[in-house]
CSV table of C-alpha atoms and ligand atoms in Angstrom, one decimal:
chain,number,residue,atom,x,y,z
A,1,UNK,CA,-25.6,-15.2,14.1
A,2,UNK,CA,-22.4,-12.7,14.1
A,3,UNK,CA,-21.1,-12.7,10.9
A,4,UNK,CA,-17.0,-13.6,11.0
A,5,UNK,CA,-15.5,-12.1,8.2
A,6,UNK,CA,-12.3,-14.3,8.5
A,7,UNK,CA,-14.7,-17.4,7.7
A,8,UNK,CA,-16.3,-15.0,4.7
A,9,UNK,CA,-12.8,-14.3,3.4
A,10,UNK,CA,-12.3,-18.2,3.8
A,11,UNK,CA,-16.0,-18.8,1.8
A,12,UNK,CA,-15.4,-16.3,-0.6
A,13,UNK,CA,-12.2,-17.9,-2.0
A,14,UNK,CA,-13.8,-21.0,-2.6
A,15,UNK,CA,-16.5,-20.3,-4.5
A,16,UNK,CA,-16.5,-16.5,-5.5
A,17,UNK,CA,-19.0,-14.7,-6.1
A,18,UNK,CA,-22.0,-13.1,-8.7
A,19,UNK,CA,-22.2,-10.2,-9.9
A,20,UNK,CA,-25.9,-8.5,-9.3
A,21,UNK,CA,-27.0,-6.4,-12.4
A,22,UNK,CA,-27.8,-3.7,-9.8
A,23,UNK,CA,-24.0,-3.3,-9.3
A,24,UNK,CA,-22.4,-0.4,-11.5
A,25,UNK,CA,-18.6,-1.5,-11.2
A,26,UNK,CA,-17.0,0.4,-13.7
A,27,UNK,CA,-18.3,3.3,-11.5
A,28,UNK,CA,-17.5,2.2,-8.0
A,29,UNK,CA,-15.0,-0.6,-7.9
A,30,UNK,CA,-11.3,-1.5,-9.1
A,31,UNK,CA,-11.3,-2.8,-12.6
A,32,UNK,CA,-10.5,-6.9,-12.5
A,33,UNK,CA,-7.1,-6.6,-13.6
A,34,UNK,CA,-5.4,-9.7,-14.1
A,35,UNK,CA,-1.7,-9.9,-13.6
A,36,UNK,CA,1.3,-11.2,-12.4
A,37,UNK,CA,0.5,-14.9,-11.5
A,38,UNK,CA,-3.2,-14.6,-12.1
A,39,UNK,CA,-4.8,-14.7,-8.7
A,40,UNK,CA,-6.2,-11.3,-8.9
A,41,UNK,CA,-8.2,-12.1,-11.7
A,42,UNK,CA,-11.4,-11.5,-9.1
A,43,UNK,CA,-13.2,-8.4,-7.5
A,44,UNK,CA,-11.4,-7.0,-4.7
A,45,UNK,CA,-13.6,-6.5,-1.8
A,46,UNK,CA,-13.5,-4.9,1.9
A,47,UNK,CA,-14.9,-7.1,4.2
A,48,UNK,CA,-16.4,-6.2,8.1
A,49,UNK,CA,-13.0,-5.5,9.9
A,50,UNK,CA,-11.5,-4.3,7.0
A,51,UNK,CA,-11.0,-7.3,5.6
A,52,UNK,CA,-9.6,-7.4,1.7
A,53,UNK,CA,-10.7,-10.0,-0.5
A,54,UNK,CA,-9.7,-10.6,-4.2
A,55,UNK,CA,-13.1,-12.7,-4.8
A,56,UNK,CA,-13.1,-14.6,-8.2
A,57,UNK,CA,-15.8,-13.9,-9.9
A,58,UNK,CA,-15.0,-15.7,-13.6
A,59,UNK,CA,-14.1,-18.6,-13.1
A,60,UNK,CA,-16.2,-21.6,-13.7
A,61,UNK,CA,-16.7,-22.7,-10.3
A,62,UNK,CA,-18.4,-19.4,-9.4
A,63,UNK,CA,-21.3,-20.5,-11.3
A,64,UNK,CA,-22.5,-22.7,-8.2
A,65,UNK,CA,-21.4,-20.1,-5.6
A,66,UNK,CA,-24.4,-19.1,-2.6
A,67,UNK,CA,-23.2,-15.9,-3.2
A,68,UNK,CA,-24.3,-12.5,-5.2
A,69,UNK,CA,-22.7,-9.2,-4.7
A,70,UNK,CA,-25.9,-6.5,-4.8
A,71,UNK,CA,-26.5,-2.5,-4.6
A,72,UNK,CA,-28.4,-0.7,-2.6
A,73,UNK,CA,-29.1,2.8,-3.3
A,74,UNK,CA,-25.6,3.9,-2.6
A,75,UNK,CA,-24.2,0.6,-1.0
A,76,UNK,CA,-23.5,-3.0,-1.5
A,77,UNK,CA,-24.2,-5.7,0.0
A,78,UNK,CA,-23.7,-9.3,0.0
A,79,UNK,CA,-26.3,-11.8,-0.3
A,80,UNK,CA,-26.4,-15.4,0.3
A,81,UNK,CA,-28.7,-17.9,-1.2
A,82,UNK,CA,-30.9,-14.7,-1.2
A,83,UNK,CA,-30.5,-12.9,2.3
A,84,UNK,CA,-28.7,-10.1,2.8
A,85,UNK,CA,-25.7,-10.9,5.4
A,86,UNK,CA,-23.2,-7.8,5.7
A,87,UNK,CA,-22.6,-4.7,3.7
A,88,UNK,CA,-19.4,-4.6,2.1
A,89,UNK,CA,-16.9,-1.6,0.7
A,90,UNK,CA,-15.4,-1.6,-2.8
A,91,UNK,CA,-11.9,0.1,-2.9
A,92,UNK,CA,-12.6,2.7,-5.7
A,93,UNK,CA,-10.8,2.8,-8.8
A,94,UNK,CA,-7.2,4.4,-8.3
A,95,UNK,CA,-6.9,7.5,-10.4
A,96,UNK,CA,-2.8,6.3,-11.2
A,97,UNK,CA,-4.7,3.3,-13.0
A,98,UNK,CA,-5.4,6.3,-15.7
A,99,UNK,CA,-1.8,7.8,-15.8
A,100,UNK,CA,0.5,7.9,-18.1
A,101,UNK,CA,4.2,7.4,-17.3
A,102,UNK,CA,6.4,9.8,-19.0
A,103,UNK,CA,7.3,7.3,-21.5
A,104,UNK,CA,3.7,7.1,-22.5
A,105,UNK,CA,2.5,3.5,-20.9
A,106,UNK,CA,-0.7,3.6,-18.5
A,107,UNK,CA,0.6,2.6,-15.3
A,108,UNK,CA,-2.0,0.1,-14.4
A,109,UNK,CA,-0.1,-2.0,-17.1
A,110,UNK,CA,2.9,-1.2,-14.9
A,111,UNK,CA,1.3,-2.3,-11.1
A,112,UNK,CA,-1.6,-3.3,-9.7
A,113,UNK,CA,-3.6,-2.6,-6.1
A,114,UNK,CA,-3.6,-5.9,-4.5
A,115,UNK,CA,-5.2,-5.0,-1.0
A,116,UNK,CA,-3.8,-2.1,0.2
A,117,UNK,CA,-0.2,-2.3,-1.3
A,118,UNK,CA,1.2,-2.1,-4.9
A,119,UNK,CA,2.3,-4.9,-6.4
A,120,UNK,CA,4.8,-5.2,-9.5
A,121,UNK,CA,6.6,-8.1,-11.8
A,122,UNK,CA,9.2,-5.8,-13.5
A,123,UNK,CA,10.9,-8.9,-15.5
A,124,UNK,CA,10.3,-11.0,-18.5
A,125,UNK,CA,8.3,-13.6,-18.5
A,126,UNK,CA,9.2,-16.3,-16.3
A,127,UNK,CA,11.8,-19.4,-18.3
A,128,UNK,CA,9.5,-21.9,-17.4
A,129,UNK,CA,7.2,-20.5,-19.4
A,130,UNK,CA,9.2,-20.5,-22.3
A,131,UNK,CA,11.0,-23.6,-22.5
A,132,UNK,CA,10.5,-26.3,-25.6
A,133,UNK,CA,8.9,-28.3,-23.1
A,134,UNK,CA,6.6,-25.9,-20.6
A,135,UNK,CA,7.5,-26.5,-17.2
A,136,UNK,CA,5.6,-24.2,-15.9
A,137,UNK,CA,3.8,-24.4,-13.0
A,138,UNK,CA,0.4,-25.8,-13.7
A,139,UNK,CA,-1.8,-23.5,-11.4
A,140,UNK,CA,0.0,-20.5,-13.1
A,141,UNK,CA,-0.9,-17.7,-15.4
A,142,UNK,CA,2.2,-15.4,-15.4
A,143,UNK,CA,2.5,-16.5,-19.0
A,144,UNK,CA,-1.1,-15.4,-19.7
A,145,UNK,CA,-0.3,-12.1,-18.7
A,146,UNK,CA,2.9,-10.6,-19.0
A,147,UNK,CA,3.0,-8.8,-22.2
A,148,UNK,CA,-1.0,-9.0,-22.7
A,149,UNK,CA,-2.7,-7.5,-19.4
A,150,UNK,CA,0.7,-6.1,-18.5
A,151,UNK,CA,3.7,-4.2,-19.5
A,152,UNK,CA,6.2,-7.2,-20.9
A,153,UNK,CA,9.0,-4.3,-20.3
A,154,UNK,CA,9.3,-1.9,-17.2
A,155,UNK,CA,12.0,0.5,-17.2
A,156,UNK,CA,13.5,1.7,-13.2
A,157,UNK,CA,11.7,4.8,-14.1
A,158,UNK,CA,8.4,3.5,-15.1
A,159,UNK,CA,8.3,1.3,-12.1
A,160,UNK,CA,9.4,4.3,-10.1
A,161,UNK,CA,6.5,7.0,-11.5
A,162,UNK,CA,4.0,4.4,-10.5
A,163,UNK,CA,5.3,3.6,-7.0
A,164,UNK,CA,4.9,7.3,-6.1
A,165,UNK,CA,1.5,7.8,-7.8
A,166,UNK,CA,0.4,4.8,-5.9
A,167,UNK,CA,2.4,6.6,-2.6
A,168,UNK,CA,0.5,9.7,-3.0
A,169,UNK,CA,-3.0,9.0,-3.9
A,170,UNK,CA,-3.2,6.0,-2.4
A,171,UNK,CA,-1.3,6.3,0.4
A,172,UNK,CA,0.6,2.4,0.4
A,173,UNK,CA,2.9,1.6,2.8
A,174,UNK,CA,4.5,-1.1,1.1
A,175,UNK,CA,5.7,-2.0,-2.7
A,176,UNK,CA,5.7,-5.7,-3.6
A,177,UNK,CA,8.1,-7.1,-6.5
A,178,UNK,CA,8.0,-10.5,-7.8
A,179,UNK,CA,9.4,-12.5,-10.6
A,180,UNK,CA,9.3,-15.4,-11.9
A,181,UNK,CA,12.7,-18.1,-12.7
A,182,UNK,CA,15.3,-16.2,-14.3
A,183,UNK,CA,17.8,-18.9,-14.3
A,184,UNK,CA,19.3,-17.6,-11.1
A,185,UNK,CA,19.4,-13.8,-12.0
A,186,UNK,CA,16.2,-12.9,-10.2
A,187,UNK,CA,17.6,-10.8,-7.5
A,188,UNK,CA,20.3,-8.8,-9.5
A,189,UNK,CA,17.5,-7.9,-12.0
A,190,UNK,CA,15.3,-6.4,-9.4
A,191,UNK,CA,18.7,-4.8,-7.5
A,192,UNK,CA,18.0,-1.5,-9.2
A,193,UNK,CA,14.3,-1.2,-8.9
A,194,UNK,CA,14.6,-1.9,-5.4
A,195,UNK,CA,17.4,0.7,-4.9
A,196,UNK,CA,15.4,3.4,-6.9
A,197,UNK,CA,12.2,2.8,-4.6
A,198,UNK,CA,14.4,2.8,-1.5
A,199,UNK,CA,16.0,5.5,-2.1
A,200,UNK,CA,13.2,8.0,-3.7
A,201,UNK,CA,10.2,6.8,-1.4
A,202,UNK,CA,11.5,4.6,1.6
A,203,UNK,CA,8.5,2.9,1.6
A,204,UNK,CA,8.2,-0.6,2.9
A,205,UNK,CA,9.9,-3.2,0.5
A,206,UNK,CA,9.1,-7.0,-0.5
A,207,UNK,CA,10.8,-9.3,-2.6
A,208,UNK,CA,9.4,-13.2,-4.1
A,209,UNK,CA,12.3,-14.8,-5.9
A,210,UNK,CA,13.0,-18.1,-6.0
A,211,UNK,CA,15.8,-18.9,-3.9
A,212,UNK,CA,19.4,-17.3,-5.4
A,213,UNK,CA,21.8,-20.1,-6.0
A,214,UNK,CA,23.7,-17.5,-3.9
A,215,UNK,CA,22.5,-17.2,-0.5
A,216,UNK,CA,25.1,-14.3,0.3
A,217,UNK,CA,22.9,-12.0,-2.3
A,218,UNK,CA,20.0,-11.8,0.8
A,219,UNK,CA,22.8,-10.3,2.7
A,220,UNK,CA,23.2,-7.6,-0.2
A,221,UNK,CA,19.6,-7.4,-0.2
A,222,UNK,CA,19.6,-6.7,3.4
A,223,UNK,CA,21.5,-4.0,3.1
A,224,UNK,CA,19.9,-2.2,-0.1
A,225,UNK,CA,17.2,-2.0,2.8
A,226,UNK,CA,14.6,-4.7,1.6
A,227,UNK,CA,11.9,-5.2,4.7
A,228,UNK,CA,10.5,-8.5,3.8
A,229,UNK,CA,11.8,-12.0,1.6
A,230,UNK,CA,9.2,-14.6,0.8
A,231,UNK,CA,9.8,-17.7,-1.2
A,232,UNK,CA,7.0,-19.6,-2.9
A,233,UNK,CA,7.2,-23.4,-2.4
A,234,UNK,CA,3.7,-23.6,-3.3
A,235,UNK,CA,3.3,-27.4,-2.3
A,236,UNK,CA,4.9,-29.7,0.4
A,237,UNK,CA,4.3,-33.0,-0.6
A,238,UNK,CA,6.9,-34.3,-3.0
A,239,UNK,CA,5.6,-35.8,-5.4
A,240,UNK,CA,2.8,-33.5,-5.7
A,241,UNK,CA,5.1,-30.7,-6.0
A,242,UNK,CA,6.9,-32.4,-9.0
A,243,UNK,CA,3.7,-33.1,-10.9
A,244,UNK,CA,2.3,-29.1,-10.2
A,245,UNK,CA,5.6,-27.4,-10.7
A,246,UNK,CA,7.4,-29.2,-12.8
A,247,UNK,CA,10.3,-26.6,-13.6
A,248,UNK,CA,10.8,-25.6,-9.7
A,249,UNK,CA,11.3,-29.7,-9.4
A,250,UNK,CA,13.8,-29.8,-12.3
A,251,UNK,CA,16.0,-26.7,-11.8
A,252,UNK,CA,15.0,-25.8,-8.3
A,253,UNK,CA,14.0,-28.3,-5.8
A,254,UNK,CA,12.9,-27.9,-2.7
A,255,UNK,CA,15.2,-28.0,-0.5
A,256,UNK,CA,16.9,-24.8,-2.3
A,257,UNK,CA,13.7,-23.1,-0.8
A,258,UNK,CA,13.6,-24.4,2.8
A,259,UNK,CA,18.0,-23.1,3.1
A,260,UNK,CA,16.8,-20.1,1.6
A,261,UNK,CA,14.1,-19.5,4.0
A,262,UNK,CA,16.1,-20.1,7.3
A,263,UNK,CA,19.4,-18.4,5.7
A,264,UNK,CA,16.3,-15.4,5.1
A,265,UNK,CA,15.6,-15.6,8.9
A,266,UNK,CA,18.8,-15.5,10.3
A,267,UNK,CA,19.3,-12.2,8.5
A,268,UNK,CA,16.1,-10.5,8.0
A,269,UNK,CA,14.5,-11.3,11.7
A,270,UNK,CA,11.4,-13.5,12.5
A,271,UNK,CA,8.5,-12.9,11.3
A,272,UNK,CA,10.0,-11.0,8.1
A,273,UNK,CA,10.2,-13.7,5.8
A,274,UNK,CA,7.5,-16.1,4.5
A,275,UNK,CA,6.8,-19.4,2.6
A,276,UNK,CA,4.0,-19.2,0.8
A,277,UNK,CA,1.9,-22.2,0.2
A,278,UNK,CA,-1.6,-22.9,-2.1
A,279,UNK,CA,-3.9,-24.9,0.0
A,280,UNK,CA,-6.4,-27.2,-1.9
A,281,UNK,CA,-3.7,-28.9,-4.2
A,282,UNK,CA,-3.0,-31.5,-1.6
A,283,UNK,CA,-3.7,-33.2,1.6
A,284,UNK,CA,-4.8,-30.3,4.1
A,285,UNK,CA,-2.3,-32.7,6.4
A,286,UNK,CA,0.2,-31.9,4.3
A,287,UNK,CA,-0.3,-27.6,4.3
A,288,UNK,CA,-0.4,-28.3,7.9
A,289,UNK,CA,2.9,-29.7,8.0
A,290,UNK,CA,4.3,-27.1,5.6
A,291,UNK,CA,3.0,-24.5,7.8
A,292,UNK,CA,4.6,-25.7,11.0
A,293,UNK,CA,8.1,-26.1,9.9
A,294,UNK,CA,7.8,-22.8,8.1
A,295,UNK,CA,7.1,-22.0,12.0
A,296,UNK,CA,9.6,-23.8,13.3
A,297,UNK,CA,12.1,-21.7,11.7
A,298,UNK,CA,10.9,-18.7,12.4
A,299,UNK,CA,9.0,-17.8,9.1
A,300,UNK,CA,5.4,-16.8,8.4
A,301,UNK,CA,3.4,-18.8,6.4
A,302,UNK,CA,1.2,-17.0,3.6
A,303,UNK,CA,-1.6,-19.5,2.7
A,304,UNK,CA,-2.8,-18.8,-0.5
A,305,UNK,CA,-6.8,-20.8,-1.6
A,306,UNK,CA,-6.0,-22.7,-5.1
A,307,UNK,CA,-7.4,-20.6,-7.7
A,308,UNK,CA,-8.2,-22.6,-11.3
A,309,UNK,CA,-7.3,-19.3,-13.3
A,310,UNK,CA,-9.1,-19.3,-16.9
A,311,UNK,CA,-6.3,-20.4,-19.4
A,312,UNK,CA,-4.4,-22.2,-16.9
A,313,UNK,CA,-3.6,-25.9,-17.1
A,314,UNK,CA,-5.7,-26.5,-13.8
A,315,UNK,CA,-9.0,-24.0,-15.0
A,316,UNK,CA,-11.2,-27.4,-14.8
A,317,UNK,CA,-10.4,-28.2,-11.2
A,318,UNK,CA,-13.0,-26.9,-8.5
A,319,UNK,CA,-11.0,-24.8,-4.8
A,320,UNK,CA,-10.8,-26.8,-1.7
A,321,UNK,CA,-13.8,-26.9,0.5
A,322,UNK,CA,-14.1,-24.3,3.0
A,323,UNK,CA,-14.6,-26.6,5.6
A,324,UNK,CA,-11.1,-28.8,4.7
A,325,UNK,CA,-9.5,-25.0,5.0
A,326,UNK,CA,-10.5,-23.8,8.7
A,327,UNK,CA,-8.0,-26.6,10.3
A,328,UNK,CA,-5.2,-25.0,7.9
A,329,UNK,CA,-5.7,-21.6,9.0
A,330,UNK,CA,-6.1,-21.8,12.6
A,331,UNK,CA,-2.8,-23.5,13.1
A,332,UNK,CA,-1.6,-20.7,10.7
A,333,UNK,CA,-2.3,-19.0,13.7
A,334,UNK,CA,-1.4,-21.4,16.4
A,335,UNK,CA,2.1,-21.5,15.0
A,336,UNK,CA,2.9,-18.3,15.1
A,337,UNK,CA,1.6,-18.2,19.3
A,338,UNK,CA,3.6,-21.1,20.2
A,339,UNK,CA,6.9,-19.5,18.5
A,340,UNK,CA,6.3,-15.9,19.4
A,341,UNK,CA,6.6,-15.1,15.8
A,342,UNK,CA,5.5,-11.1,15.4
A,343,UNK,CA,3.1,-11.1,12.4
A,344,UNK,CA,0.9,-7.6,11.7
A,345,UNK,CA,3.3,-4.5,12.9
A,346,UNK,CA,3.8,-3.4,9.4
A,347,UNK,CA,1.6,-0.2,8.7
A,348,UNK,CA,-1.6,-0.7,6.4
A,349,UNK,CA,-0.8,-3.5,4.9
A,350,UNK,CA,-4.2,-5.6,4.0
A,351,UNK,CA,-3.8,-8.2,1.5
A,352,UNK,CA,-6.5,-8.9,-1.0
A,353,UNK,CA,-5.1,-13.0,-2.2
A,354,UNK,CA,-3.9,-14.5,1.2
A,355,UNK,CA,-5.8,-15.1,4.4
A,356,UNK,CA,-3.2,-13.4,6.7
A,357,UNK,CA,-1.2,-15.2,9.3
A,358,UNK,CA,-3.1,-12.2,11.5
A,359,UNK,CA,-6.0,-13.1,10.1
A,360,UNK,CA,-5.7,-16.6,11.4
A,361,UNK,CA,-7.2,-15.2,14.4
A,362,UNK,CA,-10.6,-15.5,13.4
A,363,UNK,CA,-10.2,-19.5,12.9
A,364,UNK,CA,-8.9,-19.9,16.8
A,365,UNK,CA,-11.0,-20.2,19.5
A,366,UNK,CA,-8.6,-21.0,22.5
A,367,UNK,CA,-8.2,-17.4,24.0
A,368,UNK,CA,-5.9,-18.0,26.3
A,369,UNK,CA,-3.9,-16.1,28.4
A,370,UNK,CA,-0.7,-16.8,25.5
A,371,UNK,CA,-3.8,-15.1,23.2
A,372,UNK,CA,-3.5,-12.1,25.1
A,373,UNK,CA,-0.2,-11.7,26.0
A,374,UNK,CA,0.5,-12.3,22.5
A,375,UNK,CA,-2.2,-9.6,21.1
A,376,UNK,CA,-0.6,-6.7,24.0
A,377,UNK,CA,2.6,-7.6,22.7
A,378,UNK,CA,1.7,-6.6,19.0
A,379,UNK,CA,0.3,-4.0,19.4
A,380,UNK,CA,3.0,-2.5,21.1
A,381,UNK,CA,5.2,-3.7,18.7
A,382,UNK,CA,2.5,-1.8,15.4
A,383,UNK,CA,2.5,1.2,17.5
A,384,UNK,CA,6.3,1.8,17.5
A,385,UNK,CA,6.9,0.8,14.0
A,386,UNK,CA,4.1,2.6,12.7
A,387,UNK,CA,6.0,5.9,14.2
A,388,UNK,CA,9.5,4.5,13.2
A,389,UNK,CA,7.8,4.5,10.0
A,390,UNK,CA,5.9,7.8,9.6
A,391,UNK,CA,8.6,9.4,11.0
A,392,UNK,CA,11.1,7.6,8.3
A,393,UNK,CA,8.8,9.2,5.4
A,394,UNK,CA,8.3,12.1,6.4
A,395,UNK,CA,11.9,12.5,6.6
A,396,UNK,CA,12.1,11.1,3.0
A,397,UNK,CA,9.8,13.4,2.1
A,398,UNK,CA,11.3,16.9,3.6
B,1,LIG,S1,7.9,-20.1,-11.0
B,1,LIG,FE1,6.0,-21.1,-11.4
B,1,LIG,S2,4.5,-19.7,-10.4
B,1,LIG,FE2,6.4,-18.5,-10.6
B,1,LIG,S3,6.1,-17.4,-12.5
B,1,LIG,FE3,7.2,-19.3,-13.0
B,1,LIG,S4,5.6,-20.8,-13.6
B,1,LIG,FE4,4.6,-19.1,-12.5
């Protein structure tokens, strides 16, 4: 049967995947490098299509996983319960992992490869993390890691050294900053590390805050020349959402994320800004229904698989099913059809911990004429930013 890598991505999620001894990763792959909120804590993998994958590979439901990760003279493959069904790539180490930046800190402790793009938290740990009471949320490891597996400080010019190592060796498109709750001071703490990348690189720039009291401030960011907002709601259901993240419930609340995700829109275009959801820590029903008003005001969903991190309050819990998941992703898709919502122009960007709204397309099976007309329409759309873009570095870079 053909394989379909989309449904591999899917399987691979939710139960990771062994380690052969034939495989010689500190050789050939990307060390495991867990930071940020903990979800690349797996082996990234590129899938038939090009398809990346962070697959866990430590956690303790991997230990029932159908799948083992082999080599082959030169080339791996994966295997499951004991046949061979695709050879797969491993993106090699990056050499910037090894660097040093000027002030003397290796600069994988600075960013990390996540897919194709480079992916930073500049700030201090996040507050929930660190109040008397942890009101952290539960699935979370950013507490784990900053300051352990990553820099707890990084200066503009840190952050900047690694961006154009990553730029030039390999050749990302796009530079991804995140934080954590910073009592409503997120976005002016990232305000100069997004002007210094701007300004020295122009590459492609994306921001995950939670919402700014002030929604003005995503005008500002706007104009500083940031490319893409996403906002992290994480659950739909209510009274899930206060039992998983207890601090967003307290000092947040939702309904701060859905005004800042249609105030995003309004500004930033559709398409540009997402809500990102985990699937498998609730009703499937209810991801569905996250997704579609996401959809219905013009926003992307990015649909992360739960992942019970090691360390994390959640480690004992087991990922959804796979088979729970497929409804979720094809009307990922769907959604996106029915409300002409642009997803893929942006120029090599593959990413390793969500299944892409793009990606979606391997769920759907109604190829309609709207399929089509939709698929011409994009690539249209990928071929002129792609040489807006080019032509916007190479400018940069005269
Ligand atoms: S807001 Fe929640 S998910 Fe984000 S860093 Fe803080 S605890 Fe982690």
């Amino acid at each position: 049967m053909k394989l379909n890598p989309g449904l591999l991505k899917l399987d691979l999620f939710c139960r990771g995947i062994k380690i052969d001894a034939s495989c010689d990763l500190s050789k050939d792959a990307r060390p495991v490098l867990r930071t940020r909120g903990g979800l690349g804590s797996g082996l990234e993998l590129i899938l038939p299509k090009g398809l990346y994958v962070n697959a866990p590979i430590e956690e303790h439901f991997v230990k029932k996983t159908p799948y083992t990760l082999i080599k082959k003279y030169r080339d791996y493959f994966i295997k499951k319960n004991g046949h061979i069904i695709c050879r797969i790539k491993l993106p090699a180490r990056p050499k910037f992992y090894e660097r040093m930046t000027t002030s003397g800190k290796l600069m994988s402790r600075i960013g990390v490869m996540q897919g194709t793009y480079l992916g930073i938290y500049p700030a201090k740990v996040c507050e929930f993390w660190q109040m008397g009471k942890k009101m952290n949320c539960q699935f979370c490891s950013v507490g784990l890691n900053v300051g352990n597996t990553e820099e707890y400080e990084k200066s503009v010019e840190e952050v900047l050294e690694t961006v154009k190592a990553a730029q030039k060796e390999e050749g990302i498109t796009f530079v991804h900053f995140n934080t954590g709750y910073l009592f409503g001071e997120e976005l002016s703490i990232l305000e100069p590390y997004i002007r210094a990348v701007k300004k020295e690189t122009g590459l492609l720039v994306g921001v995950q805050c939670p919402p700014s009291p002030n929604l003005s401030k995503y005008d500002y960011l706007k104009k500083m020349g940031v490319d893409h907002a996403s906002f992290c709601l994480e659950v739909y259901d209510r009274e899930r959402f206060k039992e998983i993240c207890p601090g967003k419930d307290k000092y947040i609340g939702q309904e701060k994320y859905w005004d800042a995700i249609e105030y995003c829109v309004k500004i930033f275009g559709k398409g540009k800004v997402a809500g990102e959801i985990i699937a498998g820590l609730e009703n499937p029903l209810d991801t569905i229904k996250a997704i579609e008003n996401f959809a219905k005001i013009g926003a992307i969903s990015t649909v992360c698989i739960f992942r019970p991190c090691l360390g994390t309050a959640l480690e004992a819990l087991v990922p959804p099913f796979p088979e729970d998941m497929t409804p979720v992703f094809k009307k990922m898709y769907e959604v996106c059809l029915e409300n002409r919502i642009p997803i893929g122009i942006a120029p090599n960007v593959k990413v390793s911990l969500v299944i892409l709204p793009e990606e979606g397309k391997y769920f759907f099976q109604n190829f309609n004429i709207n399929f089509f007309i939709m698929e011409c329409k994009l690539s249209i759309l990928k071929l002129l930013f792609r040489i807006y873009f080019r032509t916007r570095i190479f400018l940069k870079c005269k």
